Amino acid sequence: MPQSDGPTAFSWNLLADFQQMWSYPFMVNAFRAGAVVAVVAGAVGWFMVLRRQTFAGHTLSMVAFPGAAFATLVGMSLSLGYFGFCVAAALAIAGLRRDGQPGGAGESAATGVVQAFLLACGYLFMALYKGLLEGPQALLFGSFLGITGDQVLILAAVAIAVLAVLAVMGRQLLFASVDPQVAAGRGVRVRLLSTLFLVLLGAATAEAAQITGALLVFALMVLPAATAQQLTARPGRSLLLSVAIGLAVTWLGLLAAFYWPYPLGFFVSTFAFAAFLAAHAARALAGVRARQGRPALLGGAA
Amino acid sequence: MTELAVSAWGQPFFHNAVLAGTFIALAAGLVGYFLVLRAQIFTGDALSHVAFTGAMAALAGGYDLRLGLFVGCVAAGLLLAGIGRSGRADDVVIGSAFAWILGLGSFFLTLYTTSRSGAMGGAGTTVLFGSIFGLSTGQTLVAVLVAVAISAVVLLIARPLLFATVDESVAAARGVPVRVLGFGFLALVGACAGEATQAVGSLLLLGLLAAPAGAAIRLTDRPFRALALSGGLAVAELWAGLAASALIPSLPPSFAIMAAATAVYGATFLIRPQRAPLGTASPAAG
């Protein structure tokens, strides 16, 4: 027993702070889970931002909520609810998209309808459950308390699978994302890749939702990737940077949430957004200095 | 069951819900049509999150919830119009901004629930998922007036807005104030988001904006017919949802409305499966 009750105040001695936090097993689990989730979300999110599929990603993160609510209602494992619903929704979005290319009014209307309906389903499940759950807030805004060792194992296993698939198809996916037409001409199976990527996105979202809550997954998926793509134009480097930023933001968020009584999702999204703004400012500054700073990857249309 | 349903029809709260809901749905249907046409659904989505944060901030600060709703949504709409070039905002920027704004909303929610010691613990859920059956007579009146104003403005600017949407450069060359329209429209979307939050909640307002409009666009190619259809469908769906939740008390009204809207949208896929020519663009086949 390190302290009598509850966490003591934050001291600027980080070493002591981490020692104190990690004396609680649930915090160790939270940091492990946070690390796993941040790495997956950083990597998959990077491709999502590159492919401009933020709206689809957002819809998938919304789906995490009915997934968790349904799992609560029927009394099965939360992880199963998260992964089942997110992957199923990813397949549904892939099926609705007809010609395999993102964008378009029709698609975004469809995605929006699917999203709102699924959230409504989540609300229905919560209303039917009426149980001891203090409300949907923990599912929506995240909680780092009570993450078990088994959950961390499941998260890690799924993360390894997602990253392995991503590593195998990474090169082709990059090609197909940057220039789908040329990639298709070269024999890359753009449509298959697109579907596969949506499934990966679903899995990554389900992972992240368990930490940040369904509504704030987006902070962990989009912001590190967008920040990294602001800072460097080279794909490999910016992918790594995205993962690193995600990890830093999550751990800082956990640190802050341990010492202050506000939700984890708030801290994670705030830190990530601060990094995003800082990157924008840095780019603007560099742009002023060099008169014109263009990102080769996003700005250069083939 | 039936007794409860019969009694629900006669209750004042149900009358308020029908009255406010009708006009809110009409406004949402009209605004939603242009939102879908301009491919700005994502903006509507962002606004729905701002609605939550705005309402929670107002509650935490001790103000009327609706003040936060409207101020937050309209300001966010103008901001989004300002960020994006020529009034159309960029996906990643919107996504980033509202990810943080939602985080801020959860902060205000915690602030509110901890400072008011559980007096209104369900406030977060109310804002997120709406409570149309909880509207008072005064709130109904305000909601109706605002909704009527929004609908009137949309109809007033419908023609130039349509022109600017379909062909922006030609419209600009013809002297249509494209940029002002872009700003004005997003402010309107913001006001509409604030309205719709009272009916179905901030998380579900996207469905009220997107589903009737998406269905109308699938059903007809003629713009003004689609606009009217979108408004009509939205109102019909809301009525269907209210009736369903009055008949089955365990069904939350927000869910019933959303289910009706989704069913209609889904049905349009059966009626008219495909407008674009089949099989012309399948990149993998070549």
Coordinates of C-alpha atoms in Angstrom, one line a residue:
Chain A
M1 CA 0.0 0.0 0.0
P2 CA 1.8 3.1 -1.2
Q3 CA -0.6 5.8 0.0
S4 CA -3.5 5.9 2.4
D5 CA -6.3 6.6 -0.1
G6 CA -6.5 8.1 -3.6
P7 CA -3.6 9.6 -5.5
T8 CA -1.6 12.3 -3.9
A9 CA -0.9 15.6 -5.7
F10 CA 1.3 15.7 -8.7
S11 CA 4.8 16.6 -8.0
W12 CA 7.2 17.8 -10.7
N13 CA 9.5 14.9 -9.9
L14 CA 8.3 12.7 -12.8
L15 CA 10.3 9.7 -11.6
A16 CA 8.5 9.7 -8.3
D17 CA 5.2 10.2 -10.0
F18 CA 5.6 7.3 -12.3
Q19 CA 6.8 5.1 -9.4
Q20 CA 3.7 6.1 -7.5
M21 CA 1.3 5.5 -10.4
W22 CA 2.8 2.1 -11.3
S23 CA 2.4 0.9 -7.8
Y24 CA -1.2 0.5 -8.6
P25 CA -1.8 -2.6 -10.9
F26 CA -4.7 -0.9 -12.7
M27 CA -2.5 1.9 -13.7
V28 CA 0.2 -0.5 -15.1
N29 CA -2.6 -2.2 -17.1
A30 CA -3.8 1.2 -18.3
F31 CA -0.4 2.2 -19.5
R32 CA 0.1 -1.1 -21.2
A33 CA -3.2 -0.9 -22.9
G34 CA -2.6 2.8 -23.8
A35 CA 0.7 1.9 -25.4
V36 CA -0.8 -0.9 -27.5
V37 CA -3.8 1.2 -28.6
A38 CA -1.7 4.3 -29.4
V39 CA 0.7 2.3 -31.7
V40 CA -2.2 0.7 -33.6
A41 CA -4.2 3.9 -33.8
G42 CA -1.1 5.9 -34.9
A43 CA -0.3 3.5 -37.7
V44 CA -3.8 2.9 -39.0
G45 CA -4.8 6.5 -38.5
W46 CA -1.8 7.6 -40.6
F47 CA -3.2 5.7 -43.6
M48 CA -6.7 6.9 -42.9
V49 CA -5.6 10.6 -43.0
L50 CA -3.6 9.9 -46.2
R51 CA -6.6 8.2 -47.8
R52 CA -8.9 11.0 -46.6
Q53 CA -11.2 8.5 -45.0
T54 CA -11.7 10.4 -41.8
F55 CA -15.5 10.3 -42.1
A56 CA -15.5 6.5 -42.4
G57 CA -13.1 6.3 -39.5
H58 CA -15.4 8.5 -37.5
T59 CA -18.4 6.4 -38.3
L60 CA -16.6 3.3 -37.2
S61 CA -15.7 4.9 -33.9
M62 CA -19.3 5.7 -33.3
V63 CA -20.2 2.1 -33.9
A64 CA -18.0 1.2 -31.0
F65 CA -20.7 2.6 -28.7
P66 CA -23.6 0.4 -29.8
G67 CA -21.2 -2.5 -29.8
A68 CA -20.3 -1.9 -26.2
A69 CA -23.9 -1.2 -25.2
F70 CA -25.1 -4.3 -26.9
A71 CA -22.5 -6.4 -25.1
T72 CA -23.6 -4.9 -21.8
L73 CA -27.2 -5.6 -22.6
V74 CA -26.8 -9.3 -23.4
G75 CA -24.1 -9.8 -20.9
M76 CA -21.2 -10.8 -23.2
S77 CA -17.6 -9.6 -23.1
L78 CA -17.2 -6.0 -24.0
S79 CA -14.2 -6.7 -26.2
L80 CA -16.3 -9.0 -28.4
G81 CA -19.0 -6.2 -28.7
Y82 CA -16.4 -3.7 -29.7
F83 CA -14.6 -5.8 -32.3
G84 CA -17.8 -7.5 -33.7
F85 CA -19.6 -4.3 -34.3
C86 CA -16.7 -2.3 -35.7
V87 CA -15.6 -4.9 -38.1
A88 CA -19.2 -5.6 -39.3
A89 CA -19.7 -1.8 -39.8
A90 CA -16.4 -1.6 -41.8
L91 CA -17.6 -4.4 -44.1
A92 CA -21.0 -2.6 -44.4
I93 CA -19.3 0.7 -45.4
A94 CA -17.1 -1.1 -47.9
G95 CA -20.2 -2.8 -49.4
L96 CA -22.1 0.5 -49.7
R97 CA -19.3 2.1 -51.5
R98 CA -19.8 1.2 -55.2
D99 CA -16.8 2.2 -57.2
G100 CA -14.2 1.8 -54.6
Q101 CA -13.1 5.5 -54.4
P102 CA -13.7 7.6 -51.4
G103 CA -15.7 10.8 -51.4
G104 CA -18.9 11.9 -53.0
A105 CA -22.2 13.2 -51.7
G106 CA -24.0 9.9 -51.9
E107 CA -21.5 8.0 -49.9
S108 CA -21.2 10.6 -47.1
A109 CA -25.0 10.8 -46.7
A110 CA -25.1 7.0 -46.4
T111 CA -22.2 7.0 -43.9
G112 CA -23.9 9.7 -41.9
V113 CA -27.2 7.8 -41.8
V114 CA -25.5 4.6 -40.8
Q115 CA -23.7 6.4 -38.1
A116 CA -26.7 8.1 -36.6
F117 CA -28.7 5.0 -36.7
L118 CA -26.1 3.0 -34.9
L119 CA -25.7 5.6 -32.2
A120 CA -29.5 5.5 -31.8
C121 CA -29.3 1.7 -31.5
G122 CA -26.7 2.2 -28.8
Y123 CA -29.0 4.5 -27.0
L124 CA -31.8 2.0 -27.3
F125 CA -29.6 -0.7 -25.8
M126 CA -28.7 1.5 -22.9
A127 CA -32.4 2.4 -22.4
L128 CA -33.4 -1.2 -22.4
Y129 CA -30.6 -2.2 -20.1
K130 CA -31.4 0.3 -17.3
G131 CA -29.0 -1.4 -15.1
L132 CA -26.3 -0.5 -12.7
L133 CA -24.3 1.3 -15.3
E134 CA -24.2 4.9 -14.4
G135 CA -25.0 5.9 -17.9
P136 CA -23.4 5.8 -21.3
Q137 CA -20.8 8.3 -20.3
A138 CA -18.0 5.8 -19.5
L139 CA -18.6 4.1 -22.9
L140 CA -18.7 7.4 -24.7
F141 CA -15.9 9.3 -23.0
G142 CA -13.6 6.5 -21.9
S143 CA -12.3 5.2 -18.7
F144 CA -8.9 3.8 -17.8
L145 CA -10.1 2.2 -14.6
G146 CA -10.6 -1.5 -14.4
I147 CA -8.6 -2.6 -17.4
T148 CA -7.8 -6.2 -16.7
G149 CA -4.7 -8.2 -17.7
D150 CA -6.8 -10.3 -20.0
Q151 CA -8.1 -7.2 -21.8
V152 CA -4.5 -6.1 -22.4
L153 CA -3.7 -9.5 -23.8
I154 CA -6.6 -9.3 -26.2
L155 CA -5.7 -5.8 -27.2
A156 CA -2.1 -6.8 -27.8
A157 CA -3.1 -9.9 -29.9
V158 CA -5.4 -7.9 -32.1
A159 CA -2.8 -5.1 -32.4
I160 CA -0.2 -7.6 -33.6
A161 CA -2.6 -9.0 -36.2
V162 CA -3.5 -5.5 -37.4
L163 CA 0.1 -4.4 -37.6
A164 CA 1.2 -7.6 -39.4
V165 CA -1.5 -7.2 -42.1
L166 CA -0.6 -3.5 -42.4
A167 CA 3.0 -4.3 -42.8
V168 CA 2.3 -6.9 -45.5
M169 CA 0.1 -4.6 -47.5
G170 CA 1.6 -1.3 -46.5
R171 CA 3.5 -0.6 -49.7
Q172 CA 0.7 -1.4 -52.0
L173 CA -1.8 0.5 -49.8
L174 CA 0.5 3.5 -49.9
F175 CA 0.6 3.3 -53.7
A176 CA -3.2 2.8 -54.0
S177 CA -3.8 5.7 -51.6
V178 CA -1.6 8.2 -53.3
D179 CA -2.7 7.4 -56.8
P180 CA -5.5 4.9 -57.2
Q181 CA -5.7 5.0 -60.9
V182 CA -2.1 4.4 -61.7
A183 CA -2.0 1.7 -59.0
A184 CA -5.0 0.0 -60.6
G185 CA -3.3 0.2 -63.9
R186 CA -0.2 -1.5 -62.4
G187 CA -2.2 -4.4 -61.2
V188 CA -2.7 -3.4 -57.6
R189 CA -6.1 -4.7 -56.4
V190 CA -7.4 -1.3 -55.2
R191 CA -10.8 -2.4 -54.3
L192 CA -9.7 -5.4 -52.2
L193 CA -7.1 -3.2 -50.5
S194 CA -9.8 -0.6 -49.7
T195 CA -12.1 -3.2 -48.1
L196 CA -9.2 -4.8 -46.2
F197 CA -8.1 -1.4 -45.0
L198 CA -11.6 -0.6 -43.7
V199 CA -11.6 -3.8 -41.8
L200 CA -8.2 -2.9 -40.2
L201 CA -9.7 0.5 -39.5
G202 CA -12.6 -1.1 -37.7
A203 CA -10.3 -3.3 -35.6
A204 CA -8.1 -0.3 -34.7
T205 CA -11.1 1.7 -33.8
A206 CA -12.4 -1.0 -31.6
E207 CA -9.1 -1.1 -29.8
A208 CA -8.9 2.6 -29.3
A209 CA -12.5 2.9 -28.2
Q210 CA -11.7 0.8 -25.1
I211 CA -9.3 3.4 -23.9
T212 CA -10.6 6.8 -25.0
G213 CA -14.3 6.0 -25.3
A214 CA -16.3 5.8 -28.5
L215 CA -16.6 9.5 -29.1
L216 CA -12.9 10.4 -28.7
V217 CA -11.3 7.6 -30.7
F218 CA -10.9 10.1 -33.4
A219 CA -8.5 12.1 -31.3
L220 CA -6.2 9.2 -31.2
M221 CA -6.6 8.2 -34.8
V222 CA -6.6 11.5 -36.7
L223 CA -4.6 14.0 -34.6
P224 CA -1.2 12.2 -34.4
A225 CA -1.3 11.3 -38.0
A226 CA -2.3 14.8 -39.1
T227 CA 0.4 16.3 -37.0
A228 CA 3.0 13.9 -38.4
Q229 CA 2.0 14.6 -41.9
Q230 CA 2.3 18.3 -41.2
L231 CA 5.9 17.9 -40.0
T232 CA 7.4 15.6 -42.6
A233 CA 6.6 14.6 -46.1
R234 CA 8.5 11.3 -46.1
P235 CA 6.1 8.4 -45.6
G236 CA 8.2 6.2 -43.4
R237 CA 9.3 8.9 -41.2
S238 CA 5.9 10.5 -40.8
L239 CA 4.4 7.0 -40.0
L240 CA 6.9 6.5 -37.2
L241 CA 6.3 10.0 -36.0
S242 CA 2.6 9.5 -35.9
V243 CA 3.0 6.4 -33.7
A244 CA 5.4 8.3 -31.4
I245 CA 3.1 11.2 -31.0
G246 CA 0.2 8.9 -30.3
L247 CA 2.1 7.1 -27.7
A248 CA 3.3 10.3 -26.0
V249 CA -0.1 11.8 -26.0
T250 CA -1.7 8.7 -24.5
W251 CA 0.8 8.4 -21.8
L252 CA 0.7 12.0 -20.9
G253 CA -3.1 11.8 -20.9
L254 CA -3.0 8.9 -18.5
L255 CA -0.6 10.7 -16.3
A256 CA -2.8 13.8 -16.2
A257 CA -6.0 11.7 -15.7
F258 CA -4.5 10.0 -12.8
Y259 CA -3.7 13.2 -11.0
W260 CA -6.7 15.4 -12.0
P261 CA -10.4 14.4 -11.7
Y262 CA -11.3 14.9 -15.4
P263 CA -11.9 12.3 -18.1
L264 CA -9.0 10.7 -19.8
G265 CA -10.5 11.4 -23.2
F266 CA -10.3 15.1 -22.5
F267 CA -6.6 15.1 -21.7
V268 CA -5.7 12.8 -24.6
S269 CA -7.6 15.0 -27.1
T270 CA -6.3 18.2 -25.6
F271 CA -2.7 17.1 -25.8
A272 CA -3.1 15.8 -29.3
F273 CA -4.8 18.9 -30.5
A274 CA -2.1 21.0 -28.9
A275 CA 0.5 19.0 -30.8
F276 CA -1.5 19.5 -34.0
L277 CA -1.7 23.2 -33.5
A278 CA 2.0 23.4 -32.7
A279 CA 2.8 21.5 -35.9
H280 CA 0.7 23.9 -37.9
A281 CA 2.4 26.8 -36.3
A282 CA 5.8 25.3 -37.0
R283 CA 4.9 24.7 -40.6
A284 CA 3.6 28.2 -41.0
L285 CA 6.8 29.6 -39.6
A286 CA 8.9 27.4 -41.9
G287 CA 6.7 28.4 -44.8
V288 CA 7.2 32.1 -44.0
R289 CA 11.0 31.5 -43.8
A290 CA 11.2 29.5 -47.0
R291 CA 8.5 31.6 -48.8
Q292 CA 6.8 28.4 -49.9
G293 CA 6.8 25.1 -48.0
R294 CA 4.9 22.5 -49.9
P295 CA 4.4 18.9 -48.7
A296 CA 5.6 16.7 -51.5
L297 CA 3.3 13.8 -50.6
L298 CA 0.0 15.5 -50.3
G299 CA 0.5 18.6 -52.5
G300 CA 2.1 16.8 -55.4
A301 CA -0.6 15.6 -57.7
A302 CA 0.8 13.1 -60.2
Chain B
M1 CA -49.7 -1.0 -23.1
T2 CA -52.6 0.4 -25.2
E3 CA -53.9 2.4 -22.2
L4 CA -50.6 4.0 -21.9
A5 CA -50.5 4.8 -25.6
V6 CA -53.9 6.3 -25.5
S7 CA -53.0 8.4 -22.6
A8 CA -49.8 9.6 -24.2
W9 CA -51.8 11.0 -27.2
G10 CA -53.7 13.3 -24.9
Q11 CA -50.8 14.5 -22.8
P12 CA -49.5 18.1 -23.2
F13 CA -45.9 16.9 -23.4
F14 CA -46.8 14.9 -26.4
H15 CA -48.5 17.8 -28.1
N16 CA -45.4 19.9 -27.4
A17 CA -43.2 17.2 -28.9
V18 CA -45.4 17.0 -32.0
L19 CA -45.5 20.7 -32.5
A20 CA -41.8 21.4 -31.9
G21 CA -40.8 18.2 -33.7
T22 CA -42.7 19.1 -36.8
F23 CA -41.0 22.4 -37.4
I24 CA -37.6 21.2 -36.3
A25 CA -37.9 18.3 -38.7
L26 CA -39.0 20.7 -41.5
A27 CA -36.0 22.9 -40.9
A28 CA -33.6 20.0 -40.7
G29 CA -35.0 18.5 -43.9
L30 CA -34.5 21.7 -45.8
V31 CA -31.1 22.5 -44.5
G32 CA -30.0 18.9 -44.8
Y33 CA -30.8 18.8 -48.5
F34 CA -28.3 21.5 -49.2
L35 CA -25.9 20.0 -46.8
V36 CA -25.9 16.7 -48.7
L37 CA -25.9 18.4 -52.0
R38 CA -22.8 20.5 -51.0
A39 CA -21.1 17.3 -49.6
Q40 CA -20.8 19.0 -46.2
I41 CA -22.3 16.2 -44.2
F42 CA -19.0 16.0 -42.3
T43 CA -19.5 19.6 -41.2
G44 CA -22.9 18.8 -39.8
D45 CA -21.3 16.0 -37.9
A46 CA -18.7 18.3 -36.5
L47 CA -21.5 20.7 -35.4
S48 CA -23.3 17.9 -33.7
H49 CA -20.3 17.6 -31.4
V50 CA -20.0 21.3 -30.9
A51 CA -23.7 21.3 -29.9
F52 CA -22.8 18.9 -27.0
T53 CA -19.9 21.0 -25.8
G54 CA -21.8 24.2 -26.1
A55 CA -24.7 22.9 -24.1
M56 CA -22.5 21.4 -21.5
A57 CA -20.4 24.6 -21.2
A58 CA -23.6 26.6 -20.7
L59 CA -24.9 24.2 -18.1
A60 CA -21.5 24.2 -16.3
G61 CA -21.5 28.0 -16.4
G62 CA -25.1 28.1 -15.0
Y63 CA -26.8 29.4 -18.2
D64 CA -29.7 28.1 -20.2
L65 CA -28.7 25.1 -22.2
R66 CA -30.1 26.5 -25.4
L67 CA -28.0 29.6 -25.2
G68 CA -24.8 27.4 -25.3
L69 CA -26.3 25.3 -28.1
F70 CA -27.1 28.2 -30.5
V71 CA -24.0 30.3 -29.7
G72 CA -21.7 27.3 -30.0
C73 CA -23.2 25.9 -33.1
V74 CA -23.5 29.1 -35.1
A75 CA -20.0 30.2 -34.0
A76 CA -18.6 26.8 -35.0
G77 CA -20.4 27.0 -38.3
L78 CA -18.8 30.4 -39.1
L79 CA -15.4 29.2 -37.9
L80 CA -15.6 26.1 -40.1
A81 CA -16.6 28.3 -43.1
G82 CA -13.6 30.5 -42.3
I83 CA -11.1 27.7 -42.0
G84 CA -11.9 26.0 -45.3
R85 CA -11.1 27.8 -48.5
S86 CA -14.1 29.4 -50.2
G87 CA -16.4 28.3 -47.4
R88 CA -15.8 24.6 -47.8
A89 CA -13.9 23.2 -44.9
D90 CA -11.2 20.5 -45.0
D91 CA -12.0 17.1 -43.6
V92 CA -8.9 16.6 -41.6
V93 CA -9.0 20.1 -40.0
I94 CA -12.7 19.6 -39.1
G95 CA -11.9 16.1 -37.7
S96 CA -9.1 17.4 -35.6
A97 CA -11.0 20.4 -34.3
F98 CA -14.1 18.5 -33.2
A99 CA -12.1 15.6 -31.7
W100 CA -10.7 18.2 -29.3
I101 CA -14.0 20.0 -28.9
L102 CA -15.7 16.8 -27.9
G103 CA -13.0 16.2 -25.4
L104 CA -13.7 19.7 -24.0
G105 CA -17.4 18.7 -23.8
S106 CA -16.5 15.7 -21.7
F107 CA -14.5 18.1 -19.5
F108 CA -17.5 20.4 -19.0
L109 CA -19.7 17.4 -18.4
T110 CA -17.5 16.3 -15.5
L111 CA -17.3 19.8 -14.3
Y112 CA -21.1 20.1 -14.3
T113 CA -21.9 16.8 -12.7
T114 CA -19.3 17.1 -10.0
S115 CA -20.2 20.8 -9.1
R116 CA -24.0 20.2 -9.0
S117 CA -23.7 17.0 -7.0
G118 CA -26.0 14.8 -9.1
A119 CA -29.0 17.2 -9.2
M120 CA -29.1 16.6 -12.9
G121 CA -26.9 13.6 -13.4
G122 CA -28.6 12.7 -16.6
A123 CA -27.9 16.1 -18.3
G124 CA -25.2 14.6 -20.4
T125 CA -27.4 11.8 -21.7
T126 CA -30.2 14.3 -22.3
V127 CA -28.0 16.5 -24.5
L128 CA -26.4 13.6 -26.3
F129 CA -29.6 11.7 -27.1
G130 CA -32.3 14.3 -26.8
S131 CA -35.5 14.4 -24.8
I132 CA -38.2 15.6 -27.1
F133 CA -40.9 14.5 -24.6
G134 CA -39.3 16.8 -22.0
L135 CA -40.0 20.1 -23.8
S136 CA -42.0 22.7 -21.9
T137 CA -44.5 24.9 -23.6
G138 CA -42.1 27.9 -23.5
Q139 CA -39.3 25.8 -25.0
T140 CA -41.7 24.5 -27.7
L141 CA -42.6 28.1 -28.7
V142 CA -39.0 29.1 -29.0
A143 CA -38.1 26.0 -30.9
V144 CA -41.0 26.5 -33.3
L145 CA -40.1 30.2 -33.9
V146 CA -36.4 29.4 -34.6
A147 CA -37.3 26.5 -36.9
V148 CA -39.7 28.7 -38.9
A149 CA -37.1 31.4 -39.2
I150 CA -34.5 28.8 -40.4
S151 CA -36.9 27.3 -43.0
A152 CA -37.9 30.8 -44.3
V153 CA -34.3 31.8 -44.8
V154 CA -33.4 28.6 -46.5
L155 CA -36.4 29.0 -48.9
L156 CA -35.4 32.6 -49.4
I157 CA -31.8 31.8 -50.5
A158 CA -32.6 28.5 -52.1
R159 CA -32.2 29.6 -55.7
P160 CA -28.8 31.4 -55.4
L161 CA -27.5 28.7 -53.0
L162 CA -28.4 26.0 -55.4
F163 CA -26.6 27.8 -58.2
A164 CA -23.6 28.3 -56.0
T165 CA -23.6 24.7 -55.0
V166 CA -24.0 23.2 -58.5
D167 CA -21.5 25.4 -60.2
E168 CA -19.5 27.6 -58.0
S169 CA -17.3 29.4 -60.5
V170 CA -20.1 30.2 -62.9
A171 CA -22.3 31.4 -60.1
A172 CA -19.4 33.6 -58.9
A173 CA -18.9 35.0 -62.4
R174 CA -22.7 35.8 -62.6
G175 CA -22.4 37.9 -59.5
V176 CA -23.8 35.5 -56.9
P177 CA -22.0 36.2 -53.6
V178 CA -20.7 32.7 -53.3
R179 CA -18.5 33.3 -50.2
V180 CA -21.2 35.1 -48.2
L181 CA -23.6 32.3 -49.1
G182 CA -21.1 29.7 -47.9
F183 CA -20.8 31.5 -44.6
G184 CA -24.5 32.2 -44.2
F185 CA -25.4 28.6 -45.0
L186 CA -23.0 27.2 -42.4
A187 CA -24.4 29.6 -39.8
L188 CA -27.8 28.3 -40.8
V189 CA -26.6 24.7 -40.4
G190 CA -25.4 25.7 -37.0
A191 CA -28.7 27.1 -35.9
C192 CA -30.4 24.0 -37.3
A193 CA -28.0 21.8 -35.4
G194 CA -29.0 23.6 -32.2
E195 CA -32.7 23.0 -33.0
A196 CA -32.3 19.4 -33.8
T197 CA -30.3 18.8 -30.6
Q198 CA -33.5 19.5 -28.7
A199 CA -35.4 16.9 -30.7
V200 CA -33.1 14.0 -31.1
G201 CA -30.0 15.0 -29.3
S202 CA -26.6 16.1 -30.5
L203 CA -25.4 12.7 -31.5
L204 CA -28.4 11.8 -33.6
L205 CA -29.0 15.1 -35.3
L206 CA -26.8 14.0 -38.2
G207 CA -29.4 11.4 -39.0
L208 CA -32.1 14.0 -39.1
L209 CA -30.0 16.1 -41.4
A210 CA -28.7 13.4 -43.7
A211 CA -31.3 10.7 -44.0
P212 CA -34.4 12.6 -45.4
A213 CA -32.1 14.6 -47.7
G214 CA -30.2 11.5 -48.9
A215 CA -33.5 9.8 -49.6
A216 CA -34.9 12.8 -51.5
I217 CA -31.8 13.0 -53.6
R218 CA -32.1 9.4 -54.5
L219 CA -35.7 9.7 -55.4
T220 CA -35.7 12.7 -57.7
D221 CA -33.2 14.6 -59.8
R222 CA -35.2 17.9 -59.8
P223 CA -33.7 20.2 -57.1
F224 CA -36.8 22.0 -55.8
R225 CA -38.9 18.8 -55.8
A226 CA -36.1 17.1 -53.9
L227 CA -36.0 20.1 -51.4
A228 CA -39.7 19.8 -50.8
L229 CA -39.5 16.0 -50.5
S230 CA -36.6 16.2 -48.1
G231 CA -38.6 18.5 -45.8
G232 CA -41.7 16.4 -46.1
L233 CA -39.9 13.2 -45.4
A234 CA -38.2 14.6 -42.3
V235 CA -41.6 15.6 -40.9
A236 CA -43.2 12.3 -41.7
E237 CA -40.4 10.4 -40.2
L238 CA -40.5 12.4 -37.0
W239 CA -44.3 11.8 -36.7
A240 CA -43.8 8.1 -37.3
G241 CA -41.1 8.0 -34.7
L242 CA -43.2 9.9 -32.1
A243 CA -46.2 7.6 -32.8
A244 CA -44.0 4.5 -32.4
S245 CA -42.5 5.7 -29.1
A246 CA -46.0 6.6 -27.8
L247 CA -47.3 3.1 -28.7
I248 CA -44.3 1.3 -27.3
P249 CA -43.2 3.1 -24.1
S250 CA -39.9 1.4 -23.8
L251 CA -38.8 2.7 -27.1
P252 CA -36.9 6.1 -26.7
P253 CA -38.3 8.7 -29.2
S254 CA -34.9 9.5 -30.5
F255 CA -34.3 5.9 -31.5
A256 CA -37.8 5.6 -33.0
I257 CA -37.3 8.8 -35.1
M258 CA -33.9 7.6 -36.3
A259 CA -35.2 4.1 -37.1
A260 CA -38.0 5.6 -39.2
A261 CA -35.5 7.9 -41.0
T262 CA -33.1 5.0 -41.6
A263 CA -35.9 2.7 -42.9
V264 CA -37.0 5.3 -45.4
Y265 CA -33.5 5.9 -46.6
G266 CA -32.9 2.2 -46.9
A267 CA -36.1 1.8 -48.8
T268 CA -34.9 4.2 -51.5
F269 CA -32.1 1.8 -52.3
L270 CA -34.8 -0.8 -53.1
I271 CA -37.0 1.5 -55.1
R272 CA -34.2 2.8 -57.2
P273 CA -31.1 0.7 -56.8
Q274 CA -28.6 2.6 -59.0
R275 CA -28.5 5.8 -60.8
A276 CA -24.9 5.6 -62.1
P277 CA -24.4 3.2 -65.0
L278 CA -23.4 -0.3 -63.7
G279 CA -20.0 -1.8 -64.2
T280 CA -18.5 1.0 -66.2
A281 CA -15.9 1.8 -63.6
S282 CA -14.4 -1.3 -62.0
P283 CA -10.7 -0.7 -61.9
A284 CA -9.7 -4.2 -60.9
A285 CA -11.3 -5.7 -64.0
G286 CA -8.9 -4.2 -66.6

